[in-house]
Amino acid sequence: MRRVALVGTGVGKFGVRKASYRDLIWEAGKACFDSVPAVKPKDLQGIVVGSVMPERTAFQSHISSLAAEALGIKPSHLSARTEHMCASGTVGIRYAYAFIAAGLADLVMVLGVEKLNQPSGDEA
């Protein structure tokens, strides 16, 4: 099994505001790329997005495809979404770790995104 390292991080703004899923993805993704200037979107072989019920909470599906397109990533090895309630991002990290450790990819972005202010109170 190969050794795996975390090479960059980024965080977007928190709080209630008018921002689309694409906006939230762009903020976090840009912050991550800014933390490691040598890594460009073209270098990534995969993307894993952790998100819970985006179809219900933000009327958005196909989150990993949306994230790849918004960030200019063309994932050749992996494009996936993890959905495990509050652990979605953590599970995404484990998923990317296993993929890299197994030698199936060299560089994968893991992104977590939630937009919880759009459903009605009964749905939230």
Short mmCIF file of C-alpha atoms in Angstrom, two decimals:
data_model
loop_
_atom_site.label_atom_id
_atom_site.label_comp_id
_atom_site.label_asym_id
_atom_site.label_seq_id
_atom_site.Cartn_x
_atom_site.Cartn_y
_atom_site.Cartn_z
CA MET A 1 0.00 0.00 0.00
CA ARG A 2 1.28 3.47 -0.89
CA ARG A 3 1.77 6.30 1.55
CA VAL A 4 -0.83 9.08 1.32
CA ALA A 5 -0.47 12.75 2.29
CA LEU A 6 -2.80 15.72 2.64
CA VAL A 7 -1.30 18.49 0.50
CA GLY A 8 -3.75 21.40 0.78
CA THR A 9 -6.78 22.73 2.61
CA GLY A 10 -9.41 25.41 2.14
CA VAL A 11 -12.55 26.67 3.84
CA GLY A 12 -15.38 28.82 2.52
CA LYS A 13 -17.53 31.25 4.50
CA PHE A 14 -20.08 29.93 6.97
CA GLY A 15 -23.49 31.45 7.70
CA VAL A 16 -26.84 32.23 6.18
CA ARG A 17 -26.39 34.10 2.90
CA LYS A 18 -27.41 34.04 -0.71
CA ALA A 19 -24.96 31.70 -2.37
CA SER A 20 -25.57 28.84 -4.77
CA TYR A 21 -24.03 25.38 -4.43
CA ARG A 22 -21.69 26.38 -7.25
CA ASP A 23 -20.65 29.50 -5.26
CA LEU A 24 -19.95 27.45 -2.13
CA ILE A 25 -17.97 24.86 -4.11
CA TRP A 26 -15.95 27.60 -5.84
CA GLU A 27 -15.07 29.32 -2.53
CA ALA A 28 -13.80 26.16 -0.83
CA GLY A 29 -12.09 24.82 -3.95
CA LYS A 30 -10.35 28.11 -4.70
CA ALA A 31 -9.15 28.33 -1.08
CA CYS A 32 -7.70 24.84 -1.40
CA PHE A 33 -5.93 25.62 -4.67
CA ASP A 34 -4.64 28.89 -3.17
CA SER A 35 -3.07 26.91 -0.29
CA VAL A 36 -0.96 24.88 -2.75
CA PRO A 37 -0.13 27.09 -5.76
CA ALA A 38 1.81 24.30 -7.49
CA VAL A 39 -1.37 22.18 -7.79
CA LYS A 40 -3.70 23.10 -10.65
CA PRO A 41 -7.14 21.69 -11.54
CA LYS A 42 -5.58 19.82 -14.49
CA ASP A 43 -3.36 17.90 -12.03
CA LEU A 44 -6.28 16.29 -10.21
CA GLN A 45 -7.30 12.79 -11.23
CA GLY A 46 -10.42 12.68 -9.11
CA ILE A 47 -12.90 14.47 -6.90
CA VAL A 48 -15.02 13.25 -3.99
CA VAL A 49 -17.78 15.52 -2.67
CA GLY A 50 -19.41 14.98 0.71
CA SER A 51 -22.96 16.34 0.82
CA VAL A 52 -26.21 15.24 2.49
CA MET A 53 -29.53 15.38 0.64
CA PRO A 54 -28.65 18.23 -1.76
CA GLU A 55 -31.63 17.22 -3.88
CA ARG A 56 -33.91 18.18 -0.95
CA THR A 57 -31.95 20.96 0.75
CA ALA A 58 -30.72 22.86 -2.30
CA PHE A 59 -32.58 21.36 -5.27
CA GLN A 60 -29.24 20.23 -6.71
CA SER A 61 -28.15 16.78 -7.88
CA HIS A 62 -24.98 15.37 -9.48
CA ILE A 63 -22.82 17.25 -6.99
CA SER A 64 -19.46 15.75 -7.97
CA SER A 65 -20.05 16.64 -11.63
CA LEU A 66 -21.09 20.17 -10.64
CA ALA A 67 -17.97 20.56 -8.48
CA ALA A 68 -15.65 19.26 -11.19
CA GLU A 69 -17.15 21.62 -13.77
CA ALA A 70 -17.15 24.63 -11.41
CA LEU A 71 -13.48 24.11 -10.52
CA GLY A 72 -12.24 23.16 -13.98
CA ILE A 73 -11.38 19.61 -12.93
CA LYS A 74 -11.60 16.78 -15.47
CA PRO A 75 -11.58 13.70 -13.23
CA SER A 76 -10.10 10.80 -15.18
CA HIS A 77 -10.04 8.23 -12.37
CA LEU A 78 -12.74 9.08 -9.82
CA SER A 79 -15.82 11.28 -9.44
CA ALA A 80 -18.04 10.45 -6.49
CA ARG A 81 -20.36 11.79 -3.80
CA THR A 82 -20.46 10.53 -0.23
CA GLU A 83 -23.56 10.91 1.90
CA HIS A 84 -23.18 9.96 5.56
CA MET A 85 -24.97 12.71 7.49
CA CYS A 86 -22.46 14.71 9.60
CA ALA A 87 -19.59 12.45 8.53
CA SER A 88 -19.93 12.96 4.76
CA GLY A 89 -16.68 14.91 4.43
CA THR A 90 -14.79 12.52 6.69
CA VAL A 91 -16.03 9.54 4.70
CA GLY A 92 -14.93 11.38 1.54
CA ILE A 93 -11.41 11.67 2.96
CA ARG A 94 -11.36 7.94 3.73
CA TYR A 95 -12.63 7.15 0.23
CA ALA A 96 -9.93 9.27 -1.43
CA TYR A 97 -7.28 7.86 0.92
CA ALA A 98 -8.17 4.28 0.00
CA PHE A 99 -8.21 5.11 -3.71
CA ILE A 100 -4.75 6.72 -3.57
CA ALA A 101 -3.27 4.09 -1.23
CA ALA A 102 -4.42 1.35 -3.61
CA GLY A 103 -2.59 3.05 -6.48
CA LEU A 104 -5.75 3.92 -8.40
CA ALA A 105 -5.00 7.68 -8.44
CA ASP A 106 -2.24 10.06 -7.36
CA LEU A 107 -4.10 13.29 -6.60
CA VAL A 108 -7.76 13.56 -5.53
CA MET A 109 -9.68 16.56 -4.14
CA VAL A 110 -12.16 15.99 -1.32
CA LEU A 111 -14.75 18.72 -0.90
CA GLY A 112 -17.62 19.06 1.54
CA VAL A 113 -20.57 21.34 0.79
CA GLU A 114 -23.95 21.90 2.45
CA LYS A 115 -26.70 24.43 1.89
CA LEU A 116 -29.36 23.94 4.52
CA ASN A 117 -31.44 27.10 4.40
CA GLN A 118 -33.70 26.35 1.44
CA PRO A 119 -36.06 23.56 2.56
CA SER A 120 -39.18 24.15 4.58
CA GLY A 121 -38.99 23.57 8.33
CA ASP A 122 -40.66 20.17 7.96
CA GLU A 123 -37.97 18.98 5.55
CA ALA A 124 -34.91 20.25 7.44
#
